[in-house]
Amino acid sequence: MAPACHATKPVDSDSLMKWTCVGSGGFGCVYKARHKQWGFDVAVKLLHDDVGNVMPKDAALLQEISHMEKVSCEFVLRVYGTFEGVLPFRGISIERGIVMEFMSRGSVQTLLQDLHGHPPWPLTFRLANQVVLGMNFLHSRKIIHQDLKPSNVLLNDDLHAKLADFGLSRISTSASSCKTTVKVGGSRKYMPPEAFEVSYEPVRAFDIYSYAILLWSLLTGKEPYPLADNSLVALQIPLGQRPSYKDINQEEVEGLKELVDLMKTCWDGNPLKRPNSRECLNVTEDVYSKHRKDIHAAIKHVLTQLESNMSTHNTSGDESNKTQGRMSLNETVNASRIAQAEA
Ligand code: ATP
């Protein structure tokens, strides 16, 4: 029986139809599905532990999700509740997950890959600002995201950004009864040096550091340290290693130098020297305000480019791409799952 902290009934598989896999990450697959009664698409993130087992139904998990449901902000992804049921295409075992707002344009990670670089500057600056708006809101509610990275910044139809997955790092570790509160894995490149210490307790400066690396990705359009594995990252970051910014031409566009300066203070090895999220917001708002007038042209340009990528995929004859043209990152992983999900 669900504990009292979780007021709403879980969404079950009978309420959902037209399942399509739209991505996969550390917890397993993320599906798009149409809620029959609500009449709109939702995203369902199934929760699996490190070895692929379905998350047990425990109070901590339900409580964490009920916290997420209460967070309401334009720049933070909406969580509608939990999912519990048997997936129509996956057999007989009960799956658990989170039902969230569906974001049709994927993530900043897929955007950077689809564009083969950073977006036009006005959009880059708006995204840099909206991530801080979301982070600042969470911090004002005493919530530390703990997993800020391009794949956790999701994009709606108009390429507005919302932060996803806050609190999920705590869920993942509570389920595997691991002592540390930090999730290991692909996110290490976004973890501050102090988080590699065994007795580390996350504070807001954790997110500020992650934001710096995310900002670097946004400004360069690249993945940080592409050749380094997790153990090398864990070794080098505490020694002061950071992504190189020598290829960023800081004079190229007004405001770029200010963002590079912000990035450098945010990734300071000493967490006490990093600015807080409100101070970051002062900078990102100011930079974006200088380019706001050009945002519509930038969005139009990017949407045209994404549509043209999609039609190129479509003419290649791959049926999976017809469903998920934007998902270049996950295409290979998805192809078989989409077919399976739609069967
Ligand atoms: P990790 O689980 O290690 O944090 P991740 O963030 O890449 O990695 P997921 O959060 O499972 O993994 O998401 C995988 C992909 O699924 C995202 O990059 C995004 O493209 C897609 N996705 C996730 N949530 C949604 C959503 N609400 N709406 C649309 N697409 C989503």
Short mmCIF file of C-alpha atoms and ligand atoms in Angstrom, two decimals:
data_model
loop_
_atom_site.label_atom_id
_atom_site.label_comp_id
_atom_site.label_asym_id
_atom_site.label_seq_id
_atom_site.Cartn_x
_atom_site.Cartn_y
_atom_site.Cartn_z
CA MET A 1 0.00 0.00 0.00
CA ALA A 2 1.31 3.47 -0.89
CA PRO A 3 2.39 5.55 2.09
CA ALA A 4 0.41 8.63 3.09
CA CYS A 5 3.02 10.97 1.61
CA HIS A 6 1.91 10.01 -1.87
CA ALA A 7 -1.55 11.36 -2.43
CA THR A 8 -2.29 10.61 -6.08
CA LYS A 9 -2.96 7.19 -7.53
CA PRO A 10 -0.26 5.85 -9.89
CA VAL A 11 -0.99 6.00 -13.61
CA ASP A 12 -1.46 2.41 -14.84
CA SER A 13 -0.83 0.89 -18.25
CA ASP A 14 -4.57 0.80 -19.12
CA SER A 15 -4.57 4.63 -19.06
CA LEU A 16 -1.79 4.88 -21.65
CA MET A 17 -1.54 4.02 -25.33
CA LYS A 18 0.79 4.52 -28.32
CA TRP A 19 4.02 3.80 -26.47
CA THR A 20 7.21 4.91 -28.23
CA CYS A 21 10.73 4.82 -26.83
CA VAL A 22 12.29 8.28 -27.09
CA GLY A 23 15.57 7.77 -25.28
CA SER A 24 17.43 5.79 -22.71
CA GLY A 25 19.71 6.62 -19.82
CA GLY A 26 21.04 5.30 -16.54
CA PHE A 27 17.59 4.22 -15.31
CA GLY A 28 16.48 2.51 -18.49
CA CYS A 29 14.07 3.62 -21.20
CA VAL A 30 12.04 6.81 -21.47
CA TYR A 31 8.79 6.38 -23.39
CA LYS A 32 6.32 8.76 -24.92
CA ALA A 33 2.70 7.64 -24.43
CA ARG A 34 -0.73 9.17 -24.92
CA HIS A 35 -2.83 9.43 -21.75
CA LYS A 36 -6.28 8.25 -22.85
CA GLN A 37 -8.26 10.39 -20.43
CA TRP A 38 -6.05 13.48 -20.31
CA GLY A 39 -5.79 13.49 -24.11
CA PHE A 40 -2.15 14.54 -24.33
CA ASP A 41 1.25 12.89 -24.52
CA VAL A 42 3.30 12.24 -21.42
CA ALA A 43 6.79 10.86 -20.90
CA VAL A 44 7.20 7.75 -18.78
CA LYS A 45 10.63 7.12 -17.35
CA LEU A 46 10.94 3.56 -16.13
CA LEU A 47 13.11 3.22 -13.07
CA HIS A 48 15.61 0.40 -13.01
CA ASP A 49 18.63 -0.05 -10.79
CA ASP A 50 22.22 -0.44 -12.00
CA VAL A 51 21.70 -4.07 -13.01
CA GLY A 52 18.39 -3.54 -14.79
CA ASN A 53 16.01 -4.69 -12.03
CA VAL A 54 12.76 -2.82 -11.59
CA MET A 55 13.00 -0.40 -8.63
CA PRO A 56 11.32 -1.82 -5.54
CA LYS A 57 8.21 0.00 -4.37
CA ASP A 58 9.63 1.71 -1.34
CA ALA A 59 8.58 4.72 0.68
CA ALA A 60 11.70 6.74 -0.14
CA LEU A 61 11.06 6.48 -3.86
CA LEU A 62 7.42 7.47 -3.57
CA GLN A 63 8.25 10.31 -1.23
CA GLU A 64 10.89 11.65 -3.61
CA ILE A 65 8.45 11.56 -6.50
CA SER A 66 5.79 13.26 -4.43
CA HIS A 67 8.32 16.07 -3.74
CA MET A 68 8.88 16.42 -7.47
CA GLU A 69 5.15 16.69 -8.13
CA LYS A 70 4.99 19.71 -5.85
CA VAL A 71 7.67 21.67 -7.70
CA SER A 72 5.98 23.98 -10.14
CA CYS A 73 8.07 26.34 -12.22
CA GLU A 74 8.22 27.22 -15.91
CA PHE A 75 11.86 26.12 -16.04
CA VAL A 76 11.55 22.79 -14.24
CA LEU A 77 9.97 19.74 -15.87
CA ARG A 78 6.54 18.89 -14.53
CA VAL A 79 6.11 15.55 -12.82
CA TYR A 80 2.53 14.21 -12.93
CA GLY A 81 3.05 11.21 -10.66
CA THR A 82 4.15 7.61 -10.65
CA PHE A 83 3.60 4.83 -13.17
CA GLU A 84 2.91 1.31 -12.08
CA GLY A 85 1.85 -1.45 -14.43
CA VAL A 86 2.73 -4.06 -17.01
CA LEU A 87 3.95 -2.64 -20.31
CA PRO A 88 1.77 -4.03 -23.12
CA PHE A 89 4.82 -4.96 -25.23
CA ARG A 90 7.20 -6.13 -22.49
CA GLY A 91 5.74 -9.13 -20.81
CA ILE A 92 4.19 -9.80 -17.48
CA SER A 93 6.26 -8.14 -14.77
CA ILE A 94 5.17 -4.93 -13.05
CA GLU A 95 7.27 -1.90 -14.00
CA ARG A 96 7.59 1.33 -12.02
CA GLY A 97 8.38 4.77 -13.21
CA ILE A 98 7.71 8.48 -13.25
CA VAL A 99 5.09 10.15 -15.44
CA MET A 100 6.32 13.54 -16.66
CA GLU A 101 5.63 16.32 -19.09
CA PHE A 102 6.65 15.22 -22.60
CA MET A 103 9.24 17.49 -24.23
CA SER A 104 8.99 17.18 -28.00
CA ARG A 105 12.43 18.55 -28.91
CA GLY A 106 14.50 16.20 -26.77
CA SER A 107 17.40 17.54 -24.78
CA VAL A 108 20.22 20.07 -25.14
CA GLN A 109 22.47 17.08 -25.71
CA THR A 110 20.49 15.90 -28.74
CA LEU A 111 20.21 19.49 -29.98
CA LEU A 112 23.99 19.99 -29.92
CA GLN A 113 24.44 16.72 -31.76
CA ASP A 114 21.78 17.48 -34.35
CA LEU A 115 23.25 20.94 -35.01
CA HIS A 116 26.86 19.66 -34.96
CA GLY A 117 27.80 22.56 -32.71
CA HIS A 118 26.35 25.28 -30.51
CA PRO A 119 23.01 26.84 -31.52
CA PRO A 120 22.92 30.39 -32.91
CA TRP A 121 24.13 32.77 -30.15
CA PRO A 122 20.72 34.24 -29.14
CA LEU A 123 19.38 30.72 -28.49
CA THR A 124 22.60 29.63 -26.75
CA PHE A 125 22.28 32.63 -24.43
CA ARG A 126 18.58 31.98 -23.78
CA LEU A 127 19.30 28.35 -22.89
CA ALA A 128 22.19 29.40 -20.63
CA ASN A 129 19.77 31.78 -18.89
CA GLN A 130 16.84 29.36 -18.62
CA VAL A 131 19.02 26.66 -17.03
CA VAL A 132 20.03 29.18 -14.35
CA LEU A 133 16.38 30.19 -13.89
CA GLY A 134 15.47 26.56 -13.20
CA MET A 135 18.48 25.98 -10.94
CA ASN A 136 17.87 29.21 -9.02
CA PHE A 137 14.25 28.18 -8.43
CA LEU A 138 15.28 24.75 -7.12
CA HIS A 139 17.91 26.31 -4.87
CA SER A 140 15.36 28.78 -3.52
CA ARG A 141 13.35 25.69 -2.45
CA LYS A 142 16.46 24.09 -0.91
CA ILE A 143 16.59 21.45 -3.64
CA ILE A 144 19.96 20.49 -5.08
CA HIS A 145 19.63 19.05 -8.56
CA GLN A 146 22.84 16.97 -8.41
CA ASP A 147 22.72 15.87 -12.03
CA LEU A 148 22.80 18.97 -14.22
CA LYS A 149 24.06 18.06 -17.68
CA PRO A 150 22.90 18.61 -21.29
CA SER A 151 20.77 15.43 -21.39
CA ASN A 152 18.84 16.67 -18.35
CA VAL A 153 17.91 19.99 -19.95
CA LEU A 154 14.84 19.18 -22.04
CA LEU A 155 13.34 21.29 -24.81
CA ASN A 156 9.74 21.95 -25.73
CA ASP A 157 8.30 22.75 -29.18
CA ASP A 158 9.69 26.29 -29.10
CA LEU A 159 13.06 25.23 -27.69
CA HIS A 160 12.38 26.59 -24.23
CA ALA A 161 14.41 24.69 -21.62
CA LYS A 162 13.25 22.87 -18.50
CA LEU A 163 15.38 20.98 -15.99
CA ALA A 164 14.63 17.29 -15.64
CA ASP A 165 15.70 14.58 -13.22
CA PHE A 166 16.23 16.63 -10.09
CA GLY A 167 16.24 14.36 -7.07
CA LEU A 168 16.66 11.25 -9.17
CA SER A 169 20.25 10.79 -8.06
CA ARG A 170 18.93 10.33 -4.53
CA ILE A 171 16.39 7.79 -5.77
CA SER A 172 19.03 5.81 -7.62
CA THR A 173 21.28 5.54 -4.60
CA SER A 174 18.57 4.89 -2.05
CA ALA A 175 17.48 1.94 -4.16
CA SER A 176 20.96 0.48 -4.37
CA SER A 177 21.54 1.28 -0.67
CA CYS A 178 24.77 3.01 -1.52
CA LYS A 179 26.15 5.34 1.16
CA THR A 180 27.08 8.26 -1.04
CA THR A 181 24.27 10.49 -2.29
CA VAL A 182 25.93 11.07 -5.65
CA LYS A 183 25.10 8.92 -8.63
CA VAL A 184 28.12 7.63 -10.47
CA GLY A 185 28.31 7.01 -14.18
CA GLY A 186 28.11 9.30 -17.16
CA SER A 187 27.56 12.36 -14.99
CA ARG A 188 31.03 12.31 -13.42
CA LYS A 189 32.26 14.81 -15.95
CA TYR A 190 29.81 17.29 -14.42
CA MET A 191 30.69 16.50 -10.80
CA PRO A 192 32.76 19.01 -8.79
CA PRO A 193 36.16 17.99 -7.43
CA GLU A 194 34.97 17.92 -3.81
CA ALA A 195 32.28 15.33 -4.70
CA PHE A 196 34.98 12.73 -5.34
CA GLU A 197 35.76 12.72 -1.62
CA VAL A 198 34.16 9.79 0.22
CA SER A 199 32.40 11.75 2.94
CA TYR A 200 31.06 14.50 0.67
CA GLU A 201 27.57 15.91 1.41
CA PRO A 202 26.12 17.79 -1.60
CA VAL A 203 25.41 21.53 -1.30
CA ARG A 204 24.22 24.09 -3.86
CA ALA A 205 27.81 24.73 -5.05
CA PHE A 206 27.64 21.21 -6.54
CA ASP A 207 25.09 22.40 -9.10
CA ILE A 208 27.03 25.60 -9.78
CA TYR A 209 30.06 23.57 -10.83
CA SER A 210 27.89 21.28 -13.02
CA TYR A 211 26.37 24.39 -14.58
CA ALA A 212 29.87 25.59 -15.54
CA ILE A 213 30.59 22.37 -17.44
CA LEU A 214 27.13 22.45 -19.01
CA LEU A 215 27.78 26.07 -20.06
CA TRP A 216 31.07 24.99 -21.62
CA SER A 217 29.16 22.35 -23.63
CA LEU A 218 26.61 24.94 -24.72
CA LEU A 219 29.25 27.46 -25.82
CA THR A 220 31.39 24.94 -27.68
CA GLY A 221 28.70 22.48 -28.81
CA LYS A 222 30.95 19.68 -27.54
CA GLU A 223 31.06 16.92 -24.97
CA PRO A 224 33.70 17.56 -22.25
CA TYR A 225 36.75 15.26 -22.14
CA PRO A 226 35.45 12.90 -24.88
CA LEU A 227 38.38 10.51 -24.56
CA ALA A 228 38.53 10.27 -20.77
CA ASP A 229 36.93 7.38 -18.91
CA ASN A 230 35.33 7.76 -15.46
CA SER A 231 38.41 6.80 -13.47
CA LEU A 232 40.60 9.29 -15.31
CA VAL A 233 37.98 12.00 -14.74
CA ALA A 234 37.83 11.14 -11.02
CA LEU A 235 41.61 11.49 -10.89
CA GLN A 236 42.08 14.63 -12.97
CA ILE A 237 39.21 16.89 -11.87
CA PRO A 238 40.37 17.16 -8.23
CA LEU A 239 43.84 18.01 -9.63
CA GLY A 240 42.37 21.06 -11.38
CA GLN A 241 41.71 19.71 -14.91
CA ARG A 242 38.88 21.55 -16.73
CA PRO A 243 37.69 21.59 -20.35
CA SER A 244 39.77 23.83 -22.59
CA TYR A 245 38.19 27.12 -23.66
CA LYS A 246 41.01 28.30 -25.90
CA ASP A 247 38.90 27.69 -29.03
CA ILE A 248 36.13 30.01 -27.84
CA ASN A 249 36.66 33.37 -29.52
CA GLN A 250 35.45 35.57 -26.66
CA GLU A 251 35.29 38.66 -28.89
CA GLU A 252 33.04 36.96 -31.47
CA VAL A 253 29.80 38.20 -29.99
CA GLU A 254 28.75 40.61 -27.26
CA GLY A 255 28.32 38.86 -23.90
CA LEU A 256 30.40 35.79 -24.71
CA LYS A 257 33.35 36.98 -22.64
CA GLU A 258 31.06 37.56 -19.64
CA LEU A 259 29.75 33.99 -19.90
CA VAL A 260 33.26 32.55 -20.18
CA ASP A 261 34.25 34.54 -17.07
CA LEU A 262 31.14 33.23 -15.29
CA MET A 263 32.01 29.66 -16.34
CA LYS A 264 35.51 30.01 -14.89
CA THR A 265 34.29 31.27 -11.51
CA CYS A 266 31.59 28.57 -11.40
CA TRP A 267 34.13 25.77 -11.86
CA ASP A 268 36.52 27.09 -9.20
CA GLY A 269 38.09 24.22 -7.24
CA ASN A 270 37.03 25.92 -4.02
CA PRO A 271 33.22 25.65 -3.70
CA LEU A 272 33.15 28.74 -1.46
CA LYS A 273 34.53 30.87 -4.29
CA ARG A 274 31.76 29.89 -6.70
CA PRO A 275 28.91 32.40 -7.18
CA ASN A 276 25.42 31.46 -6.03
CA SER A 277 22.63 30.87 -8.55
CA ARG A 278 21.18 34.39 -8.08
CA GLU A 279 24.56 35.90 -8.96
CA CYS A 280 24.77 33.64 -12.02
CA LEU A 281 21.32 34.82 -13.04
CA ASN A 282 22.41 38.48 -12.99
CA VAL A 283 25.05 37.65 -15.61
CA THR A 284 23.02 35.32 -17.83
CA GLU A 285 19.98 37.65 -17.84
CA ASP A 286 22.13 40.59 -18.81
CA VAL A 287 23.82 38.67 -21.64
CA TYR A 288 20.53 37.28 -22.97
CA SER A 289 18.86 40.71 -22.84
CA LYS A 290 21.41 41.97 -25.39
CA HIS A 291 20.30 39.29 -27.87
CA ARG A 292 16.60 38.94 -27.08
CA LYS A 293 15.62 40.89 -30.19
CA ASP A 294 17.18 38.21 -32.42
CA ILE A 295 15.67 35.18 -30.67
CA HIS A 296 12.79 34.59 -33.12
CA ALA A 297 15.11 34.48 -36.12
CA ALA A 298 17.43 32.11 -34.24
CA ILE A 299 14.58 29.74 -33.30
CA LYS A 300 13.24 29.75 -36.85
CA HIS A 301 16.69 28.96 -38.19
CA VAL A 302 17.18 26.04 -35.78
CA LEU A 303 13.71 24.59 -36.34
CA THR A 304 14.24 24.70 -40.10
CA GLN A 305 17.55 22.92 -39.69
CA LEU A 306 16.01 20.26 -37.41
CA GLU A 307 13.13 19.70 -39.85
CA SER A 308 15.57 19.36 -42.71
CA ASN A 309 17.64 16.81 -40.70
CA MET A 310 14.42 14.94 -40.09
CA SER A 311 13.44 14.85 -43.75
CA THR A 312 16.94 13.66 -44.64
CA HIS A 313 16.51 10.82 -42.13
CA ASN A 314 13.06 10.09 -43.50
CA THR A 315 14.20 9.77 -47.08
CA SER A 316 16.89 7.33 -45.91
CA GLY A 317 14.07 4.79 -45.56
CA ASP A 318 14.65 3.95 -41.88
CA GLU A 319 11.20 3.48 -40.35
CA SER A 320 12.40 4.15 -36.81
CA ASN A 321 13.60 7.60 -37.84
CA LYS A 322 10.20 8.46 -39.26
CA THR A 323 8.92 8.24 -35.71
CA GLN A 324 11.85 9.88 -34.00
CA GLY A 325 13.67 12.08 -36.49
CA ARG A 326 15.14 14.33 -33.79
CA MET A 327 16.73 11.56 -31.79
CA SER A 328 20.08 11.25 -33.50
CA LEU A 329 21.80 10.39 -30.21
CA ASN A 330 19.62 7.46 -29.45
CA GLU A 331 18.73 6.28 -32.91
CA THR A 332 20.70 3.10 -32.83
CA VAL A 333 19.54 2.17 -29.34
CA ASN A 334 15.99 3.04 -30.16
CA ALA A 335 15.43 1.44 -33.52
CA SER A 336 14.62 -1.99 -32.19
CA ARG A 337 12.79 -0.68 -29.12
CA ILE A 338 10.53 1.60 -31.15
CA ALA A 339 9.59 -1.26 -33.38
CA GLN A 340 8.96 -3.38 -30.30
CA ALA A 341 6.96 -0.67 -28.54
CA GLU A 342 4.73 -0.02 -31.51
CA ALA A 343 4.11 -3.68 -32.26
P1 ATP B 1 20.95 9.47 -16.79
O1 ATP B 1 19.80 8.59 -16.57
O2 ATP B 1 22.26 8.80 -16.57
O3 ATP B 1 20.82 10.78 -16.06
P2 ATP B 1 20.04 10.65 -19.26
O4 ATP B 1 19.67 11.93 -18.60
O5 ATP B 1 20.63 10.71 -20.63
O6 ATP B 1 21.05 9.82 -18.36
P3 ATP B 1 17.25 9.88 -19.20
O7 ATP B 1 16.88 10.94 -18.23
O8 ATP B 1 16.74 8.51 -18.97
O9 ATP B 1 18.83 9.68 -19.32
O10 ATP B 1 16.81 10.42 -20.60
C1 ATP B 1 17.27 9.85 -21.80
C2 ATP B 1 16.79 10.68 -22.96
O11 ATP B 1 15.36 10.55 -23.05
C3 ATP B 1 17.05 12.18 -22.79
O12 ATP B 1 18.31 12.56 -23.26
C4 ATP B 1 15.92 12.77 -23.64
O13 ATP B 1 16.34 12.84 -24.99
C5 ATP B 1 14.79 11.75 -23.48
N1 ATP B 1 13.83 12.20 -22.47
C6 ATP B 1 13.94 12.09 -21.14
N2 ATP B 1 12.88 12.63 -20.51
C7 ATP B 1 12.08 13.12 -21.49
C8 ATP B 1 10.82 13.84 -21.50
N3 ATP B 1 10.21 14.16 -20.37
N4 ATP B 1 10.30 14.20 -22.69
C9 ATP B 1 10.94 13.87 -23.84
N5 ATP B 1 12.12 13.22 -23.91
C10 ATP B 1 12.69 12.85 -22.75
#
